[in-house]
CSV table of C-alpha atoms and ligand atoms in Angstrom, one decimal:
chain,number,residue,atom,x,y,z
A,22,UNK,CA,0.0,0.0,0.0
A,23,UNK,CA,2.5,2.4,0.8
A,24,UNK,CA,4.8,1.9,-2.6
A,25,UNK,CA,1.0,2.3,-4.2
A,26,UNK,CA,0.6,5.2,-2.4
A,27,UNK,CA,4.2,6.3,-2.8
A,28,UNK,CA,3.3,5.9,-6.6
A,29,UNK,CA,0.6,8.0,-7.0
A,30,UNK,CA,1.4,10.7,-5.2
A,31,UNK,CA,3.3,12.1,-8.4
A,32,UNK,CA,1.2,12.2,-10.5
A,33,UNK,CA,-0.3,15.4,-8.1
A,34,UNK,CA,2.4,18.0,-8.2
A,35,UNK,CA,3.6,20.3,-10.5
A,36,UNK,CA,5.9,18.5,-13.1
A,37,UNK,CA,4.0,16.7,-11.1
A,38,UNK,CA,0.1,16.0,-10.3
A,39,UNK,CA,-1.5,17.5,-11.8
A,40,UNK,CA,2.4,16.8,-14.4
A,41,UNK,CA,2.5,10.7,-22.8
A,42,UNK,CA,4.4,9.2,-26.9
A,43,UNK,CA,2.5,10.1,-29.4
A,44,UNK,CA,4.5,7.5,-32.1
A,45,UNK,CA,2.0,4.6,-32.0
A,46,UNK,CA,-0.9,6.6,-32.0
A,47,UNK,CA,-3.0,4.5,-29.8
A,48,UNK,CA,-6.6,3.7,-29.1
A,49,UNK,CA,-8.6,0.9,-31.0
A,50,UNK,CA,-12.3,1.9,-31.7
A,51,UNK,CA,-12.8,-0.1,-28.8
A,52,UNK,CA,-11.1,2.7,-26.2
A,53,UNK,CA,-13.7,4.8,-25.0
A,54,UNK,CA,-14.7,5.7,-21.4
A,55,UNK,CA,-15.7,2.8,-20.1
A,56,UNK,CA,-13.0,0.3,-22.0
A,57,UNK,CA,-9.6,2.8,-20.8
A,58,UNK,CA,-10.4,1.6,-17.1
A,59,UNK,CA,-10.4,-1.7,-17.6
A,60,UNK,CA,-7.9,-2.2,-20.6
A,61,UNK,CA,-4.0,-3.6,-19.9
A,62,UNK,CA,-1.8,-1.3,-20.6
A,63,UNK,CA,-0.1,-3.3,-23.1
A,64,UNK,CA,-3.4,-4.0,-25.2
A,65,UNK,CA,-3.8,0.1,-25.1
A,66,UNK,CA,-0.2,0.3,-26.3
A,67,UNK,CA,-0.5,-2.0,-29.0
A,68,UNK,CA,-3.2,-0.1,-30.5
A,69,UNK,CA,-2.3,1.9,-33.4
A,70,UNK,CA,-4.9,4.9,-34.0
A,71,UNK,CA,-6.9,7.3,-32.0
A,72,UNK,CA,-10.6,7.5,-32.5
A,73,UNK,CA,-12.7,10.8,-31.8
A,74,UNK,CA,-14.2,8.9,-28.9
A,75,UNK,CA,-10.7,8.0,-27.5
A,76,UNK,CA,-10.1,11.7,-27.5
A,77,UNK,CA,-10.4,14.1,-23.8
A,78,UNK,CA,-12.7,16.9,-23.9
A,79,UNK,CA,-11.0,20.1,-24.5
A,80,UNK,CA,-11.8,24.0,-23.5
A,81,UNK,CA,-10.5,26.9,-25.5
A,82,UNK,CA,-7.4,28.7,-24.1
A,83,UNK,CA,-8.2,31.8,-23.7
A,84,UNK,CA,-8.7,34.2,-26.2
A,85,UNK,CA,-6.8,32.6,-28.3
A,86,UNK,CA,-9.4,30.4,-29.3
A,87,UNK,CA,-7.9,27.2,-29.5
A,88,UNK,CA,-8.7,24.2,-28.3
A,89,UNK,CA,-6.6,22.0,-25.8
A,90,UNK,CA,-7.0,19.0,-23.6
A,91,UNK,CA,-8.4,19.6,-20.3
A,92,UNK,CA,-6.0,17.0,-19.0
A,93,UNK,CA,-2.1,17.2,-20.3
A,94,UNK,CA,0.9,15.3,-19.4
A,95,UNK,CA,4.1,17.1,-18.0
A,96,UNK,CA,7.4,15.0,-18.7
A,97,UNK,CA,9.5,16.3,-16.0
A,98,UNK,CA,11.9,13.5,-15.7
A,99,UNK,CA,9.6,10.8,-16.7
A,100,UNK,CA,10.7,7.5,-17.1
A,101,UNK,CA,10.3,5.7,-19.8
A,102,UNK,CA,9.0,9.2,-22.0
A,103,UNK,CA,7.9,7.6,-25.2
A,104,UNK,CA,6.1,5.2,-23.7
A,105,UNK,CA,4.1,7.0,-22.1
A,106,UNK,CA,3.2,9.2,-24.3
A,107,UNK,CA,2.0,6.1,-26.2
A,108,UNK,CA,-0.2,5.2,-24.0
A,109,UNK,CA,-1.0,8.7,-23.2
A,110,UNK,CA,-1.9,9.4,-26.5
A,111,UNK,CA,-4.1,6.2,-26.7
A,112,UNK,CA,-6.0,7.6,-23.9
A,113,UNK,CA,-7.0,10.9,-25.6
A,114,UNK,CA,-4.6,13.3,-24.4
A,115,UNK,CA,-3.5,15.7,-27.4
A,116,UNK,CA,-1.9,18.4,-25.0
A,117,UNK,CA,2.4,17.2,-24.1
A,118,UNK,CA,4.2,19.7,-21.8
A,119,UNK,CA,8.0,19.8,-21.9
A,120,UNK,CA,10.6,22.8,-21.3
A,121,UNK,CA,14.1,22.7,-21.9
A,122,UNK,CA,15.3,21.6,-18.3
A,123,UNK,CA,13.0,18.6,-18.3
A,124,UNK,CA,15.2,16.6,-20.7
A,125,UNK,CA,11.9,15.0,-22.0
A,126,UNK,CA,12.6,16.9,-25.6
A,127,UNK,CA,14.4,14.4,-27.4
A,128,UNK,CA,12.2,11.5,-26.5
A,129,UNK,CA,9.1,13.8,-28.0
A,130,UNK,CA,11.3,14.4,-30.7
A,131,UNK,CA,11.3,10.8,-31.5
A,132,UNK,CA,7.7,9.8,-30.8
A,133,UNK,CA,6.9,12.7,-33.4
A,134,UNK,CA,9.2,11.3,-35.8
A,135,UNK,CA,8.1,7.9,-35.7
A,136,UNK,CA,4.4,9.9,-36.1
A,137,UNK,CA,4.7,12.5,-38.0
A,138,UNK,CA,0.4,12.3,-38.6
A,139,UNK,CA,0.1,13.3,-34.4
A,140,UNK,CA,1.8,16.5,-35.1
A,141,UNK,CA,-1.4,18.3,-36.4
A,142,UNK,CA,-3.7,17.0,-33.4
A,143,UNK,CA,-1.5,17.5,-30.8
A,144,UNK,CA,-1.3,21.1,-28.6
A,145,UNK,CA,2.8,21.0,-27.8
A,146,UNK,CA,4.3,23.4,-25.1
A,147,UNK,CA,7.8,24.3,-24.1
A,148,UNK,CA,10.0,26.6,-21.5
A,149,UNK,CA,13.4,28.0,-21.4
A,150,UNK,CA,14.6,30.5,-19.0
A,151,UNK,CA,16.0,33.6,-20.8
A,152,UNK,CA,18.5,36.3,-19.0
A,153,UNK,CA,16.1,38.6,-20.5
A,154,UNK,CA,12.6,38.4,-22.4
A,155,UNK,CA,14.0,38.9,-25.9
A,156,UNK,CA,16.1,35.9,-25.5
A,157,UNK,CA,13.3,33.8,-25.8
A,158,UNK,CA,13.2,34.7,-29.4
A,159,UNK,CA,16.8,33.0,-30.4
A,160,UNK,CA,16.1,30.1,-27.2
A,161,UNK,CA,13.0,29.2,-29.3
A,162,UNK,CA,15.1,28.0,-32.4
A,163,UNK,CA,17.0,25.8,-30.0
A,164,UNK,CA,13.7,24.4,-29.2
A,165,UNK,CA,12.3,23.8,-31.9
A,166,UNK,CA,15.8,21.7,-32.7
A,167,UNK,CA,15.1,19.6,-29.9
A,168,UNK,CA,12.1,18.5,-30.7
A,169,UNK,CA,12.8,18.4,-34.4
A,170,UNK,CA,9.6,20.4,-35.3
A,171,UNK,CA,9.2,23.5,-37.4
A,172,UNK,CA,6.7,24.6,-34.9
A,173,UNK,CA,5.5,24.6,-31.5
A,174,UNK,CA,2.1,25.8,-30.2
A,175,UNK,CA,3.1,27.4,-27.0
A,176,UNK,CA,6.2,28.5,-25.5
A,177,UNK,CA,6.7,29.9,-22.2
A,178,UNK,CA,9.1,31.5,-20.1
A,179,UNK,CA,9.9,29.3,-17.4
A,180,UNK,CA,9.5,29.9,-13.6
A,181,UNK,CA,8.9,33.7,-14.1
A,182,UNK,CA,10.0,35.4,-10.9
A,183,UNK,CA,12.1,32.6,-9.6
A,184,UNK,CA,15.5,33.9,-10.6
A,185,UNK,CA,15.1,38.0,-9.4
A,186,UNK,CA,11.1,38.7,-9.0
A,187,UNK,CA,11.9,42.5,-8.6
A,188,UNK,CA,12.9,42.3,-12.6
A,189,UNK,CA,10.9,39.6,-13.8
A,190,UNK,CA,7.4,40.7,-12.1
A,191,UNK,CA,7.9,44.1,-14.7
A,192,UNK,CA,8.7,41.2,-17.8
A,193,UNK,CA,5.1,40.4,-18.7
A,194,UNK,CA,4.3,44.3,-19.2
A,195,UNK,CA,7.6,45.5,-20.6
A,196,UNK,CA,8.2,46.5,-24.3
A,197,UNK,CA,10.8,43.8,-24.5
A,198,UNK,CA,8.6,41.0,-24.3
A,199,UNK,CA,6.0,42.3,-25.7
A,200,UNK,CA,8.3,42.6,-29.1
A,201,UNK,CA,9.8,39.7,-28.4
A,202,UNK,CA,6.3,38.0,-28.3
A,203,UNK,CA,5.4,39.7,-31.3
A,204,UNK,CA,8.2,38.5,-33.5
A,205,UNK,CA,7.5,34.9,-32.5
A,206,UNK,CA,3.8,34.8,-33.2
A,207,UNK,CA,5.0,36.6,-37.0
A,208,UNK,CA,6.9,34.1,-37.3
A,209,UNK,CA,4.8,30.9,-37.3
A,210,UNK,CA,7.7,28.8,-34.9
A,211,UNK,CA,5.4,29.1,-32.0
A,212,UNK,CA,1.7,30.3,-32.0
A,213,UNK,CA,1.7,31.3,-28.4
A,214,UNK,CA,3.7,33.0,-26.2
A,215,UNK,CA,3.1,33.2,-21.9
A,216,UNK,CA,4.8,31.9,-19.0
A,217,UNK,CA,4.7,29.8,-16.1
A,218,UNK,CA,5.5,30.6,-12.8
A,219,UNK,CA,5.1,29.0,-8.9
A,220,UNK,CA,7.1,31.9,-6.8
A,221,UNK,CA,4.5,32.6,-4.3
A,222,UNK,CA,3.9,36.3,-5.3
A,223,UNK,CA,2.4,35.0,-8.3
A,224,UNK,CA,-0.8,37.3,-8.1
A,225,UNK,CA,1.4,40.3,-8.7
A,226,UNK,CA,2.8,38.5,-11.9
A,227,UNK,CA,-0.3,37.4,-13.0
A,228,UNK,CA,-1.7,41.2,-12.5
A,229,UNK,CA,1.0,42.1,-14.6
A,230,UNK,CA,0.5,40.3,-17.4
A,231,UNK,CA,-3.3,41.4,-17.7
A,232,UNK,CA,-1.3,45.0,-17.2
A,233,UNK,CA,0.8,43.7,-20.3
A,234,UNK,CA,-2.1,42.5,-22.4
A,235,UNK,CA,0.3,40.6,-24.5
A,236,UNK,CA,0.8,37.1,-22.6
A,237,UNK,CA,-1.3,34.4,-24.2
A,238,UNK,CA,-1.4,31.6,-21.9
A,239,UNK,CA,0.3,31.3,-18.4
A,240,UNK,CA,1.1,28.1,-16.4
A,241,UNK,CA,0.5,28.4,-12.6
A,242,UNK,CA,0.8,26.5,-9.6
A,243,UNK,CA,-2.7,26.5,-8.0
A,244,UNK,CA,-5.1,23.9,-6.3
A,245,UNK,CA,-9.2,24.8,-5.7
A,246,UNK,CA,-8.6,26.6,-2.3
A,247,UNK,CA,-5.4,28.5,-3.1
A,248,UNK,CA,-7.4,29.8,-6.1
A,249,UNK,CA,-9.8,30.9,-4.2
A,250,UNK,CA,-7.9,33.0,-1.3
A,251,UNK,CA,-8.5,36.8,-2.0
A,252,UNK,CA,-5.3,37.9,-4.2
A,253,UNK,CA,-5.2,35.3,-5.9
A,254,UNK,CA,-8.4,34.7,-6.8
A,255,UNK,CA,-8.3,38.3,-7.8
A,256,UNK,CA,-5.2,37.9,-10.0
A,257,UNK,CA,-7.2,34.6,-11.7
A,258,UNK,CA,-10.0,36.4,-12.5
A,259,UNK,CA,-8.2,39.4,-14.2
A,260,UNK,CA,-6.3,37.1,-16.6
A,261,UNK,CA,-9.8,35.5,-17.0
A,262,UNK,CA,-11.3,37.9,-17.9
A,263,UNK,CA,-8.2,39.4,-19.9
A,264,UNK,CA,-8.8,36.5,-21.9
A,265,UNK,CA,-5.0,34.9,-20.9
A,266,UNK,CA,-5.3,30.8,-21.3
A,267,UNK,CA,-4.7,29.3,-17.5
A,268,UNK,CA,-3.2,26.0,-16.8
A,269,UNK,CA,-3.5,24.6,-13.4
A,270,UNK,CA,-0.3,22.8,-12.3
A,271,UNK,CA,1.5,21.5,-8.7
A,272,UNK,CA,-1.8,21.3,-7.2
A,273,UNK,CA,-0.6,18.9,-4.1
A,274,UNK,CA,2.5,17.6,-3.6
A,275,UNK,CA,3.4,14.8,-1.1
A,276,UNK,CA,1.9,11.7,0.1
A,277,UNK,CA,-1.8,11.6,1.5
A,278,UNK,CA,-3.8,8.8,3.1
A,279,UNK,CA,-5.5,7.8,0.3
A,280,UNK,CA,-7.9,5.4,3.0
A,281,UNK,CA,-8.3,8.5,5.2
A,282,UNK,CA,-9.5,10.7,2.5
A,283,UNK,CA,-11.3,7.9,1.2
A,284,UNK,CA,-13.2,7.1,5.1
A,285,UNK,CA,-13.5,11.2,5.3
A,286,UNK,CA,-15.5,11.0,1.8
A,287,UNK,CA,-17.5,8.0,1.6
A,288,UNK,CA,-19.6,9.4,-1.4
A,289,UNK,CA,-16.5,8.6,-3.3
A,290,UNK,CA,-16.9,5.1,-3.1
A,291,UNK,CA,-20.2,5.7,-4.6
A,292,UNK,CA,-19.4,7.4,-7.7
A,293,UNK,CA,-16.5,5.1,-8.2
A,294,UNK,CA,-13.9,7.8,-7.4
A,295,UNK,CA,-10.5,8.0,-6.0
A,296,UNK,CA,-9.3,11.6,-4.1
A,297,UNK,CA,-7.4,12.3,-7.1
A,298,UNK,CA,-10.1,12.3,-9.9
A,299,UNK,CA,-12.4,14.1,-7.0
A,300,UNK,CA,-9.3,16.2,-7.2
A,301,UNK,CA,-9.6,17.0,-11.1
A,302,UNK,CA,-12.8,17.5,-10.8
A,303,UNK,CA,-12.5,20.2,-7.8
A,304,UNK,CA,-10.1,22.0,-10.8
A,305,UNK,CA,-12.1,21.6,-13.9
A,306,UNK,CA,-14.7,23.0,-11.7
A,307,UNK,CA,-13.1,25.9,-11.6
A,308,UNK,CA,-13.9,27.1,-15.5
A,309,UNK,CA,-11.1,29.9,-15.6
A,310,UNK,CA,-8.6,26.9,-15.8
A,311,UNK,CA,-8.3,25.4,-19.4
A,312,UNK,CA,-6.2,22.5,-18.3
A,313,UNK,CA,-4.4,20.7,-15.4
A,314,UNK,CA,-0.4,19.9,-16.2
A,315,UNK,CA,0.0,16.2,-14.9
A,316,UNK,CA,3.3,14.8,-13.9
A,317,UNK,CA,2.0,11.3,-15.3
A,318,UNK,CA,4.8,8.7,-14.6
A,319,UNK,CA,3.5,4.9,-15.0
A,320,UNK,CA,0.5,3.7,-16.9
A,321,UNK,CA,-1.3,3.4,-13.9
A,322,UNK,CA,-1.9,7.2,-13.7
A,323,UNK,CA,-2.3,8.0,-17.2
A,324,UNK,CA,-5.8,5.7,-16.8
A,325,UNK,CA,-6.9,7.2,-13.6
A,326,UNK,CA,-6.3,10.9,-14.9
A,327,UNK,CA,-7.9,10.3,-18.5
A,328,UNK,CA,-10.6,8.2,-16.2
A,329,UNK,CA,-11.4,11.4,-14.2
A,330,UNK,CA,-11.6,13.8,-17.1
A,331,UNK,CA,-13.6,11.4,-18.9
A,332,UNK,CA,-16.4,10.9,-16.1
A,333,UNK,CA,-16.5,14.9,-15.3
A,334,UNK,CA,-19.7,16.2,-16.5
A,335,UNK,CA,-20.7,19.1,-14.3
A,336,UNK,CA,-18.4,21.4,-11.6
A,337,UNK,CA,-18.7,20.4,-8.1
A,338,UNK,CA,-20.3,22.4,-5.6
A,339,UNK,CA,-18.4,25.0,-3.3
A,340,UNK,CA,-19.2,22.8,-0.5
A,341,UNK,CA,-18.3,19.5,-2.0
A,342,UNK,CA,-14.8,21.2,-2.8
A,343,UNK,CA,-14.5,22.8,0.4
A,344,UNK,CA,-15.2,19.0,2.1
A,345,UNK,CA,-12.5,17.7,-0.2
A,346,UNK,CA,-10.1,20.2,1.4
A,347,UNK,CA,-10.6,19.2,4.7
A,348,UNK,CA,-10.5,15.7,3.9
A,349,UNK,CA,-6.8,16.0,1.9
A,350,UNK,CA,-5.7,18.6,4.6
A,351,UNK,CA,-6.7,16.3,7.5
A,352,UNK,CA,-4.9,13.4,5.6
A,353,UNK,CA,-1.9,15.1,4.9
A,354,UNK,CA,0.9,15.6,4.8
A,355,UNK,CA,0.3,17.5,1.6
A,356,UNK,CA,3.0,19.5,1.2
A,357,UNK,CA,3.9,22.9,0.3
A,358,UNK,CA,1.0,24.4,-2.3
A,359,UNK,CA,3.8,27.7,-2.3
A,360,UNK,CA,1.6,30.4,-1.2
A,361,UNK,CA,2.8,33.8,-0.2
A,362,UNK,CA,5.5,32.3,2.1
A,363,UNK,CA,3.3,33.0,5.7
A,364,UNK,CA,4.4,30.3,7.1
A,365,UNK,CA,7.9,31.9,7.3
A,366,UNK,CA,6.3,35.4,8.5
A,367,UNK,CA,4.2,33.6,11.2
A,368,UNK,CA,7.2,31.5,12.6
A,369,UNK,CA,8.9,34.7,13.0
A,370,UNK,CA,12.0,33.0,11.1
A,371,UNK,CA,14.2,34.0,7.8
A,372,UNK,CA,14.0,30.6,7.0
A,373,UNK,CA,12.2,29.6,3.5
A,374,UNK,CA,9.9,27.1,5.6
A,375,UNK,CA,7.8,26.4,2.4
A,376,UNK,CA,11.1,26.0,-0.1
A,377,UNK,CA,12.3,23.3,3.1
A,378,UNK,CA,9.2,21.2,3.1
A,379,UNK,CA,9.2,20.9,-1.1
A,380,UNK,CA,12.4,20.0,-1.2
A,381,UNK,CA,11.2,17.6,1.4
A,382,UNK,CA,8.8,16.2,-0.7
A,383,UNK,CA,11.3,15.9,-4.5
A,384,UNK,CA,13.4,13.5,-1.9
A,385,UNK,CA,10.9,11.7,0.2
A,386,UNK,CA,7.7,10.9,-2.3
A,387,UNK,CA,9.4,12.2,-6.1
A,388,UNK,CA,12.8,10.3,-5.4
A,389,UNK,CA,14.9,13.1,-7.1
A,390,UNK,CA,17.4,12.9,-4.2
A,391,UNK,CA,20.1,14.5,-5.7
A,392,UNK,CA,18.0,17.6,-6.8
A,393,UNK,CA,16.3,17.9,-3.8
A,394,UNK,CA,20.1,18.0,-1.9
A,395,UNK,CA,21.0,20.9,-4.9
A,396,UNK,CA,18.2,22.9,-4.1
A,397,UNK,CA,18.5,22.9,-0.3
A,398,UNK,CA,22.4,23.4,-0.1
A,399,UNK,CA,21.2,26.4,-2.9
A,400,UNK,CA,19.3,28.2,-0.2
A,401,UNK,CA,21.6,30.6,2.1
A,402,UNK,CA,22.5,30.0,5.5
A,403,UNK,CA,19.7,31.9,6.6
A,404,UNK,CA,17.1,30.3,4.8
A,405,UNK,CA,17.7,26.5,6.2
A,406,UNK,CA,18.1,27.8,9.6
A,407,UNK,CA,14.7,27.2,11.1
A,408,UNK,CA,15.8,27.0,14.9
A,409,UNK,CA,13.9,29.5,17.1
A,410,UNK,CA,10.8,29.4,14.5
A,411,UNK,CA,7.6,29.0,15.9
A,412,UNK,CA,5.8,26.3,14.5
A,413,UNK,CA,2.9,26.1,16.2
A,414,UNK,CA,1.5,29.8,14.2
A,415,UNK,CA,3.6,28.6,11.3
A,416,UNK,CA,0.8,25.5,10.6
A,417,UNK,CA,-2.1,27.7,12.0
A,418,UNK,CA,-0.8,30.0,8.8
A,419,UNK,CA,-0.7,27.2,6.5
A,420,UNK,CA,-3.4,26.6,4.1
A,421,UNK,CA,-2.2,23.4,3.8
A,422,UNK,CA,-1.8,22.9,7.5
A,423,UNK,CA,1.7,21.3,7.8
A,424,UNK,CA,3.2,19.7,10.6
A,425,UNK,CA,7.0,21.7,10.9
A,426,UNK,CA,7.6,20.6,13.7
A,427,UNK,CA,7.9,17.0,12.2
A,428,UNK,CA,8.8,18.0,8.8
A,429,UNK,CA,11.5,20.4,9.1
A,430,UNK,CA,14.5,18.6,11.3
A,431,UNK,CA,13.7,15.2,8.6
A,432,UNK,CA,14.2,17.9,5.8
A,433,UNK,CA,17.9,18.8,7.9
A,434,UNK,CA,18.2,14.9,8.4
A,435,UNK,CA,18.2,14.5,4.6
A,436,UNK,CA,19.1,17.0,2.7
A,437,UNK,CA,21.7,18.2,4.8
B,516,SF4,S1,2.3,28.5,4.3
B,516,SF4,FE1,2.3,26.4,3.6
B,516,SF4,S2,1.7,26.5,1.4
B,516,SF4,FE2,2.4,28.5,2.1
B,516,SF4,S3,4.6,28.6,1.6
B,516,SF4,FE3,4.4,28.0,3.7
B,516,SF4,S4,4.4,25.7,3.7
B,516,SF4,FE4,4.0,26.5,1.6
């Protein structure tokens, strides 16, 4: 149970949860809703062509008007890439997110070239992470070598705000990127241009871009309740109604008690549901979001996710989300959703409390060991020295109600 659990909790974070190979384009006539559940994976795999049933419902991104997949698979460090995406596409999903640091390019590369006919169907995004916006124009031709394409549809800058937010909050309404933006849609190599970003000022970059009125899509970390806490909800809505494409991503990171969310939520059982397709749903209730970015690593997930977005037909109710909260909260530990940081400012500490925990989590439920260690000894002095904080206000603050006091001297234990 636990490796099960252990398993799934990827497919709920950022590159993660809500984070497939396109070359054997899958699905018999026989995939449809009901068949995906209960299909092996290697009779999905061995199926050589989509159908129109096979494929996920899609909403329009934005003003741009085109249509994506409400459910898409991120490839950070996936496993096993192009089979995945495979199966992935068997199971309707026509939306692949990759950026440059993922290393999944050249595997998409290859699952295009073995199927060239997926190109047209398929909604393909990318990231880099230019010095400055204008960059992006040049870092875009590098892209499009990796993944041997003469186009993508989407291309963001990645993690905006994480390398110096006091510059890169002013990127999405500068003249730079709006040229810069300009000159790649002209050009036909990528039809969108937007970002994605997690630092947990986020509202202000968000507000920024409606400020902007250039960005055509961004990529956020948010989960149901985060999007609905004042400033960000506020910073949602703009871009909403700005007509910016949103993409849901990192909605929960770290293992939950699947049986405890499960006892908390018996009406589960009844519609056949597991806490992470309730999950989904709670987001595609949300209509400002276009699509969830799913880390999907292992077959397994791929069907449950597709499942989900197959058997949602109407939003849940504010009260059925809120429930849902409490339930994944009380089962927790989900780890950091990286809010504004209050933890931090609660404790009365310097140290990045929330930065600690994720960290935390890429070692303990992702398994990137090594790049959870980089990150941490990345951090100053300051921000790993948690002694003195008081964690006690630090949970009270947390939306997602973490235990520091357990959590933090494990993170010292192994990342140190
Ligand atoms: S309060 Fe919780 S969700 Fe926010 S940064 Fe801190 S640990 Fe992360």
């Amino acid at each position: 149970m636990q490796e099960r659990e252990r398993d799934r909790t990827g497919q709920l974070d950022r590159r993660s949860f809500l984070g497939a190979g396109a070359g054997a384009l899958a699905a018999t006539a026989a995939i449809g809703p009901e068949a995906v559940g209960g299909q092996a994976p290697a009779q999905a795999e061995g199926a050589h062509r989509a159908t129109d049933s096979a494929v996920l419902a899609k909403r329009k991104l934005g003003k741009s008007g085109i249509e994506v997949s409400m459910l898409n698979i991120g490839t950070w460090r996936s496993p096993g890439v192009e089979r995945l995406l495979r199966f992935a596409w068997a199971n309707g999903v026509r939306y692949i997110d990759t950026a440059k640091s993922y290393g999944s390019e050249p595997a998409i590369a290859r699952w295009l070239q073995a199927n060239p006919g997926a190109r047209k169907e398929l909604f393909l995004v990318t990231k880099d992470h230019p010095r400055s916006p204008g960059q992006l124009v040049e870092q875009l031709e590098k892209r499009l070598e990796a993944l041997k394409t003469d186009y993508i549809d989407l291309i963001f800058i990645h993690a905006m705000g994480d390398h110096d937010f006091a510059t890169e909050v002013e990127w999405p309404r500068s003249k730079e990127f709006k040229e810069a933006a300009e000159a790649i849609r002209k050009s036909g190599k990528a039809r969108l241009v937007g970002f994605s970003t997690h630092h947990p000022r986020r509202p202000e970059i968000l507000q920024a871009a409606v400020q902007g009125g250039f960005v055509d899509a961004i990529m956020l970390q948010s989960n149901p309740w985060i999007a609905q806490e004042d400033a960000m909800n506020r910073a949602i809505d703009a871009c909403h109604k700005a007509g910016i494409g949103l993409i849901s991503m990192k909605q929960v990171a770290g293992n939950m008690n699947l049986d405890e969310v499960a006892r908390r939520l018996p009406e589960m059982a009844e519609k056949k549901q597991t806490p992470y397709q309730a999950l989904l749903h709670a987001i595609w209730s949300d209509e400002r979001f276009t699509s969830v970015c799913v880390s999907m690593r292992n077959t397994d997930q791929i069907r449950e996710n597709t499942a989900a977005a197959r058997s949602y037909k109407k939003p849940m109710s504010r009260a059925e989300i809120d429930r849902l909260r409490d339930a994944c909260i009380a089962a927790g530990p989900t780890m950091c959703a990286s809010c504004d940081g209050r933890c931090s400012h609660a404790a009365g500490t310097e140290a990045e409390l929330g930065n600690l925990t994720r960290f935390l989590t890429y070692h303990e439920h992702h398994g990137y060991r090594s790049e959870a260690r980089r990150q941490y000894a990345a951090l100053s002095a300051a921000a790993r020295n948690w002694k003195g904080a008081d964690f006690n206000a630090a949970r009270e603050a947390c939306p997602n109600k973490l235990d520091f006091a357990t959590l933090l001297p494990r993170a010292d234990d192994l990342l140190a």
